Coordinates of N, CA, C and O in Angstrom, one line a residue:
X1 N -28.3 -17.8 -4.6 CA -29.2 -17.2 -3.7 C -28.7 -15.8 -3.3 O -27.5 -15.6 -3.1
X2 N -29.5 -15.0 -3.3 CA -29.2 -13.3 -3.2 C -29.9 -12.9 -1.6 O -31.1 -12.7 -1.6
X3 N -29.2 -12.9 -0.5 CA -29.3 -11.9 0.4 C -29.7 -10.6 0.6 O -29.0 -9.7 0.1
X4 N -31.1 -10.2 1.5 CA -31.7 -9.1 1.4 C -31.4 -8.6 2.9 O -31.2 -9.3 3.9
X5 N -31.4 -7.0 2.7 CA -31.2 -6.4 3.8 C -32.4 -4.9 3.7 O -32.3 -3.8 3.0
X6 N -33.0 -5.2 4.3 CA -34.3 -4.1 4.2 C -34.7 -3.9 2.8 O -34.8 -2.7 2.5
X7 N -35.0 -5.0 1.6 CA -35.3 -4.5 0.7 C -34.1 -4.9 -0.7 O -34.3 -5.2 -1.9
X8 N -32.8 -4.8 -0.1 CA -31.5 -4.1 -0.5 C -30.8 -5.6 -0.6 O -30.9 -6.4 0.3
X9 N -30.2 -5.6 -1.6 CA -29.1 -7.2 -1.8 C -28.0 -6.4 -1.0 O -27.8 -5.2 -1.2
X10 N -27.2 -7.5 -0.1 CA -26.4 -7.3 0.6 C -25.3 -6.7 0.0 O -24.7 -5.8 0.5
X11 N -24.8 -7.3 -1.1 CA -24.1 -7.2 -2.1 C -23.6 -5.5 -2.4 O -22.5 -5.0 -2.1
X12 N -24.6 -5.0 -3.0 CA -25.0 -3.7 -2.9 C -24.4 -2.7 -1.8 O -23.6 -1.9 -2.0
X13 N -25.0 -2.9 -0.5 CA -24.6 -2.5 0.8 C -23.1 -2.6 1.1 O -22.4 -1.7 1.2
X14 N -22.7 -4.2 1.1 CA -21.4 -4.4 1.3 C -20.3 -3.4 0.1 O -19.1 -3.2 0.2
X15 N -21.1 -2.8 -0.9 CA -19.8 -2.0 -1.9 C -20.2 -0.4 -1.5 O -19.4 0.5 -1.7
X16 N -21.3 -0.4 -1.1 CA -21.3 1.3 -0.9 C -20.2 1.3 0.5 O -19.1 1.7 0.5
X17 N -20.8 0.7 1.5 CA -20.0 0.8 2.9 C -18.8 0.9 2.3 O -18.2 1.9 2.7
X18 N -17.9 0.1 1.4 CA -16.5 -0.1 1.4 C -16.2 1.5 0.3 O -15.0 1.8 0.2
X19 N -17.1 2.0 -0.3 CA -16.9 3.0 -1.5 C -16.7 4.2 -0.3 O -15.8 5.0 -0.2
X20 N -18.0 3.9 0.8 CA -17.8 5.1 1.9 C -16.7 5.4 2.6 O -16.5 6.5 3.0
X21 N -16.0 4.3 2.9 CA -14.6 3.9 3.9 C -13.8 4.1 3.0 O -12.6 4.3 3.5
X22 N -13.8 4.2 1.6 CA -12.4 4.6 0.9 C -12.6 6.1 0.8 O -11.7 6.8 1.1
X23 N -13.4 6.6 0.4 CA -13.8 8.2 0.2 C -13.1 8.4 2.1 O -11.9 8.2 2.4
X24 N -13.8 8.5 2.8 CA -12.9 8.8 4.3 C -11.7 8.8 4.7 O -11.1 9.3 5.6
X25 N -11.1 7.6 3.4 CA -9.4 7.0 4.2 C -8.8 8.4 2.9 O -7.8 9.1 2.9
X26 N -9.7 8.5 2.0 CA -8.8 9.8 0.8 C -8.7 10.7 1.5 O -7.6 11.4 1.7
X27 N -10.0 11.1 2.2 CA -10.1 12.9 3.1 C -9.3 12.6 4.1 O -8.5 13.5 4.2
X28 N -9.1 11.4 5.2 CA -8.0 11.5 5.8 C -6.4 11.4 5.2 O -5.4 11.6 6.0
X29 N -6.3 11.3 4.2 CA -4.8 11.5 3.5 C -4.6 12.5 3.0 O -3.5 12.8 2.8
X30 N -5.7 13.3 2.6 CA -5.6 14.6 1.6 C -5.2 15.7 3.1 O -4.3 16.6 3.1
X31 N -6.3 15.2 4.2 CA -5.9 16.6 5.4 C -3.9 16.4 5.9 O -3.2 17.4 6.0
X32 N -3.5 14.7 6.0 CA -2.5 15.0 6.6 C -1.5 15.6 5.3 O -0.8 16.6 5.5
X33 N -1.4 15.1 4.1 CA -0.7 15.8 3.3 C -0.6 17.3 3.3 O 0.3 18.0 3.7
X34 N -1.9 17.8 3.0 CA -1.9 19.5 3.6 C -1.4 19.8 4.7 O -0.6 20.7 4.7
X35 N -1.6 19.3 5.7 CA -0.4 19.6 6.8 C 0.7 19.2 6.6 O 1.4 19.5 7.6
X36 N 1.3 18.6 5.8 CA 2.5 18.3 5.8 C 3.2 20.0 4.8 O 4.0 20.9 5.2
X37 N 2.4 19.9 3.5 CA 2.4 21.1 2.6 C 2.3 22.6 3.4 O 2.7 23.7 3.1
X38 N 1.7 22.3 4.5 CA 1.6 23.9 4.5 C 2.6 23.9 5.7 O 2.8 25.1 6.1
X39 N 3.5 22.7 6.6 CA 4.9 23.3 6.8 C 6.1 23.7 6.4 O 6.9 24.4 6.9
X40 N 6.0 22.6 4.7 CA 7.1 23.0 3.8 C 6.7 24.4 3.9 O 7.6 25.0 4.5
X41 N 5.8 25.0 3.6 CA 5.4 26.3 3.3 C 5.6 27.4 4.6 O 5.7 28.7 4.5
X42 N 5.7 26.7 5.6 CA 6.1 27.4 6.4 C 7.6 27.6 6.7 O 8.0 28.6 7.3
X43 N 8.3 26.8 6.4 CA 9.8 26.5 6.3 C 10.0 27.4 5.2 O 10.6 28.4 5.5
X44 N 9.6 27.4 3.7 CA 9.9 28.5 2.6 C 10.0 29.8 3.1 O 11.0 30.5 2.8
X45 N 8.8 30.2 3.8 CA 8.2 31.3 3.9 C 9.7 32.0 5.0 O 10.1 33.2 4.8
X46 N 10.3 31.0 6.2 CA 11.2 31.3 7.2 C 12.3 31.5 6.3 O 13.0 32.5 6.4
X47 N 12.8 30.6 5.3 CA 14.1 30.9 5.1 C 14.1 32.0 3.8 O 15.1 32.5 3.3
X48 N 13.0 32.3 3.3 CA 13.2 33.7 2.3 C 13.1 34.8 3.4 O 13.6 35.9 3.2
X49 N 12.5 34.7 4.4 CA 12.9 36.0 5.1 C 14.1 36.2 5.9 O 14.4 37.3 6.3
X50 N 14.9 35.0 6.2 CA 16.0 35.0 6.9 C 17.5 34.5 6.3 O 18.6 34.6 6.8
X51 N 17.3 34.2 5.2 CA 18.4 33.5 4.1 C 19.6 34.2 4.1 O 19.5 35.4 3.8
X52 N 20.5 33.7 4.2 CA 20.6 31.8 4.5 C 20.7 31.8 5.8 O 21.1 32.7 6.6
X53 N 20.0 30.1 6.2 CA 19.3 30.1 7.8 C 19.8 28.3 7.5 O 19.8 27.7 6.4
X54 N 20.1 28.0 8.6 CA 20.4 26.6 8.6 C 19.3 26.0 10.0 O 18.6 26.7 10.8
X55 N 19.3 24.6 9.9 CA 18.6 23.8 10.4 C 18.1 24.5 11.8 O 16.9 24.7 12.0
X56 N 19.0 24.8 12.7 CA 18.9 24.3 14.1 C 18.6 26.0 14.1 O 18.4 26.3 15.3
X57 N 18.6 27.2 13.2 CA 18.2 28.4 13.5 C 16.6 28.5 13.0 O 15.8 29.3 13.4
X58 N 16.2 27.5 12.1 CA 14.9 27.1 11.6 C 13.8 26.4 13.0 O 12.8 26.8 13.4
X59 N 14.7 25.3 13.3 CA 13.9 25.2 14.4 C 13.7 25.8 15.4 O 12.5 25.6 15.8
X60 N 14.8 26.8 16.4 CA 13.6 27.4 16.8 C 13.2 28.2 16.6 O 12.9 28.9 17.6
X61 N 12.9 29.0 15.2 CA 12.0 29.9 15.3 C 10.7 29.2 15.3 O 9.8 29.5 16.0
X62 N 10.8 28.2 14.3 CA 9.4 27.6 14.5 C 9.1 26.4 15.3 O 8.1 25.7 15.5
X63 N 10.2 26.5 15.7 CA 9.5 25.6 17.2 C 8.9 24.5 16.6 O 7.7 24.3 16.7
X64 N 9.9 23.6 15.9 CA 9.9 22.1 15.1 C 11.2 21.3 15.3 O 12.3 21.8 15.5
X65 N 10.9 20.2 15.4 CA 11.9 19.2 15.5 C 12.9 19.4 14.4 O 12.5 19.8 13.3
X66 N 13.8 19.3 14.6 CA 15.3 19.4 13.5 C 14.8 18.3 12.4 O 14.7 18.8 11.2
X67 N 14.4 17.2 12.6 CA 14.2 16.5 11.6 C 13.0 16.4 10.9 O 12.6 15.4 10.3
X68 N 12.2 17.7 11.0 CA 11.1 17.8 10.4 C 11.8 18.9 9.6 O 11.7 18.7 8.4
X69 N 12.3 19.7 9.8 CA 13.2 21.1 9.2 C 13.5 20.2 7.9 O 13.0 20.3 6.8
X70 N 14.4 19.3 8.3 CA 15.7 18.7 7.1 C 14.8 18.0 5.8 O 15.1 18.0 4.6
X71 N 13.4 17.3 6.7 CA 12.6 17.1 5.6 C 12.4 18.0 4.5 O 12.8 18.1 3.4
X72 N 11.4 18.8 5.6 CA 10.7 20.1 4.6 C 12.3 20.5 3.6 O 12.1 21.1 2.5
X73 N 13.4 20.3 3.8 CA 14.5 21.3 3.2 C 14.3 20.6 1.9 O 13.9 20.9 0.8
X74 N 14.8 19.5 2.4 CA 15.1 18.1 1.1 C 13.7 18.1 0.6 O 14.2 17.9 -0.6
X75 N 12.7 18.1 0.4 CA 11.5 18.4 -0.1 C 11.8 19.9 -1.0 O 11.9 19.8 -2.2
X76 N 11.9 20.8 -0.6 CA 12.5 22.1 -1.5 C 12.9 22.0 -1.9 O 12.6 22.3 -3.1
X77 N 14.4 21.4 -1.6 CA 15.5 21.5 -2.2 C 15.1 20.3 -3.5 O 15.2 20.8 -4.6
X78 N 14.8 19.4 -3.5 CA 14.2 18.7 -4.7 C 13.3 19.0 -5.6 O 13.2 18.3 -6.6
X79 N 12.6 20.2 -5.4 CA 11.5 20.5 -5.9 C 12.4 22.0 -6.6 O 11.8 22.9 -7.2
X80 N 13.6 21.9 -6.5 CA 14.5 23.3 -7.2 C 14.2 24.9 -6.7 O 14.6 25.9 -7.4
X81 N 13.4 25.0 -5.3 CA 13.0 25.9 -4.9 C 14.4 26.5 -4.1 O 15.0 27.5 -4.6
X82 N 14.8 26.2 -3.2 CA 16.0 26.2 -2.2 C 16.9 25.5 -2.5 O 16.6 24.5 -3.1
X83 N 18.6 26.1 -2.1 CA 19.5 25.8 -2.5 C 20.3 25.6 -1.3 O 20.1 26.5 -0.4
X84 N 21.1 24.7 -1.0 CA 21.9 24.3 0.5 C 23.5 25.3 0.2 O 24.1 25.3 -0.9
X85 N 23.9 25.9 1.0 CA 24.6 26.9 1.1 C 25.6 26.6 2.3 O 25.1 26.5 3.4
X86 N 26.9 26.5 2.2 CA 27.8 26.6 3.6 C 27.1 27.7 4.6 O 27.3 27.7 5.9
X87 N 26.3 28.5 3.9 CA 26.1 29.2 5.4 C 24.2 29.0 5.5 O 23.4 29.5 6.3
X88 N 24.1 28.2 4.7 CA 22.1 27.7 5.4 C 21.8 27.9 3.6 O 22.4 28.2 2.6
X89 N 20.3 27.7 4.0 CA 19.8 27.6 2.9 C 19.2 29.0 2.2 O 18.9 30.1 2.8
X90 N 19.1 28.8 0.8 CA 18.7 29.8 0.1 C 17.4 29.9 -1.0 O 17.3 29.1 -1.9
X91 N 16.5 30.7 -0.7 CA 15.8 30.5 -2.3 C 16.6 30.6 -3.6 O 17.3 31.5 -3.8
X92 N 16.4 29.7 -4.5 CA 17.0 30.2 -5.6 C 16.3 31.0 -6.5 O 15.0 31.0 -6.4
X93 N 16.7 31.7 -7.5 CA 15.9 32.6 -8.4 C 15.0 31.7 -8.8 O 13.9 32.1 -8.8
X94 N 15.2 30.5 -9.3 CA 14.0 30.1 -10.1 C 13.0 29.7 -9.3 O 12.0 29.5 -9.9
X95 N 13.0 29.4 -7.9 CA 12.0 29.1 -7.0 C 10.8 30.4 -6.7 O 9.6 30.2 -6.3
X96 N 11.2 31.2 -7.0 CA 10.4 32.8 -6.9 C 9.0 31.8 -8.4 O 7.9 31.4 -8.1
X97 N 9.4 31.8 -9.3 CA 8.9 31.1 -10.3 C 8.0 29.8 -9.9 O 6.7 29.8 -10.0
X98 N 8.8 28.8 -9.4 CA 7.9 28.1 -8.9 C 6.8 28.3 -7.8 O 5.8 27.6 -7.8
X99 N 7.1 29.3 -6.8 CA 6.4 29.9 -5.8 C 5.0 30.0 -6.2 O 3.9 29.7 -5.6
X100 N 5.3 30.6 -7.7 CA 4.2 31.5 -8.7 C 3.4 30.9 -9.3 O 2.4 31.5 -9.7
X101 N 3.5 29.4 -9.6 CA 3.3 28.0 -10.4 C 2.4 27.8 -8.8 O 1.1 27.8 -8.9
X102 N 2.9 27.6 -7.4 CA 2.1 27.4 -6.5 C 1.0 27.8 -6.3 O 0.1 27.2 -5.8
X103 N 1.1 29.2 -6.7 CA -0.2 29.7 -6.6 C -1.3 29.9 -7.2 O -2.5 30.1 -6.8
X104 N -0.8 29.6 -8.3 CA -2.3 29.0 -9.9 C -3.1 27.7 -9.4 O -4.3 27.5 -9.2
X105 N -1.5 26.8 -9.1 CA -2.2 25.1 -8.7 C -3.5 25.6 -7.3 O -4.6 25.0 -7.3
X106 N -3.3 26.5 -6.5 CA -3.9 26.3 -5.3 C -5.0 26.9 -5.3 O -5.8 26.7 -4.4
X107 N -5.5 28.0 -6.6 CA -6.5 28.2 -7.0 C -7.8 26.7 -7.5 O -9.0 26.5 -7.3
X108 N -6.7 26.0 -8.2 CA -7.5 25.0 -9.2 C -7.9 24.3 -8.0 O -9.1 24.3 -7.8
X109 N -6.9 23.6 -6.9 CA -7.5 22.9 -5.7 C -8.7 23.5 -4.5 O -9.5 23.0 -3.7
X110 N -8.4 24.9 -5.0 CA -9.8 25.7 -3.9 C -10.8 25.0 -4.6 O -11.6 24.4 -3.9
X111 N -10.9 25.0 -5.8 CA -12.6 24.7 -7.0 C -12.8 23.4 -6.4 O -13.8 23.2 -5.8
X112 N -11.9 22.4 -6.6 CA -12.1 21.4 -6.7 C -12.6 20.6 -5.0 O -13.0 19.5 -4.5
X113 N -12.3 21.7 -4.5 CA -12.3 21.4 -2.7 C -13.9 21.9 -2.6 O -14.7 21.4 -1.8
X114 N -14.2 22.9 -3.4 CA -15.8 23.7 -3.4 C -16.4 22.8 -4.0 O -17.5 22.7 -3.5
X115 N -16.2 22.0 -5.1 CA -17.2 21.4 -5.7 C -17.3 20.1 -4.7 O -18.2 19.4 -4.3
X116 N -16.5 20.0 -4.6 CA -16.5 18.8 -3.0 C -17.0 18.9 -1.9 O -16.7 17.9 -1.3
X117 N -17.8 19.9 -1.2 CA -18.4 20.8 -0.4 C -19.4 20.8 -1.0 O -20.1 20.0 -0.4
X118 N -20.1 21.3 -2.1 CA -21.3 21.8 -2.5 C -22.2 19.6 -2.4 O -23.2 19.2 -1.9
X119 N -21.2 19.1 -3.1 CA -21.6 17.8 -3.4 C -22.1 16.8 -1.9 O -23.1 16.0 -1.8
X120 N -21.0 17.2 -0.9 CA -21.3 16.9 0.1 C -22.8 17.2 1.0 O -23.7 16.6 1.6
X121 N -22.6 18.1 0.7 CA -23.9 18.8 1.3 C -25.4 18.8 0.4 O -26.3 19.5 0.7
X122 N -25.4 17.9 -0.6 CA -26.4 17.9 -1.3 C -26.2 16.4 -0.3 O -27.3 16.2 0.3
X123 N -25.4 15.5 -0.1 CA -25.9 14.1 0.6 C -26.8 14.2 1.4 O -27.2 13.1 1.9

């Protein structure tokens, strides 16, 4: 026996609602990731202008918890961008390179954020 809902098998309804609720839980993971990304980015941006700069000179300029600093660092520093230094941290040469790799990727994600936009707005 098949359950109707204005016309509509329940069935149907129950997988778009759940298709709708996963598309929402993505855009809410995609926004906090970007905030997470654009304070690495703000941590890069502090310590190539101040280098070498250690934790507790990081936080307050930017007025962040120490242990959000050490993240964003260890996130760098894993990604071969920044280098830990007795006297704070450093960009390394090859990170100028990866910087540059950053900025192609962030083109491809603008498109992909537009065609996501245009699509939305046709709903």
């Amino acid at each position: 026996m098949i359950l109707f809902f204005n016309g509509k098998p329940i069935a149907n309804i129950i997988f778009i609602y759940g298709c709708i609720t996963t598309i929402i839980m993505v855009f809410r993971k995609l926004k906090a990731e970007a905030e997470i990304v654009l304070r690495h980015l703000e941590v890069l941006r502090t310590v190539m202008e101040k280098q070498p700069i250690g934790i507790f000179k990081l936080s307050d300029i930017l007025n962040m918890p120490k242990h959000r600093i050490r993240y964003s660092l260890r996130v760098l520093e894993q990604s071969g961008i920044i280098v830990p230094t007795q006297y704070g941290a450093m960009v390394r040469d090859e990170g100028y390179d990866k910087i540059e790799e950053m900025k192609g990727e962030i083109k491809e994600i603008k498109e992909l954020i537009n065609n996501i936009e245009e699509l939305l707005n046709k709903l």
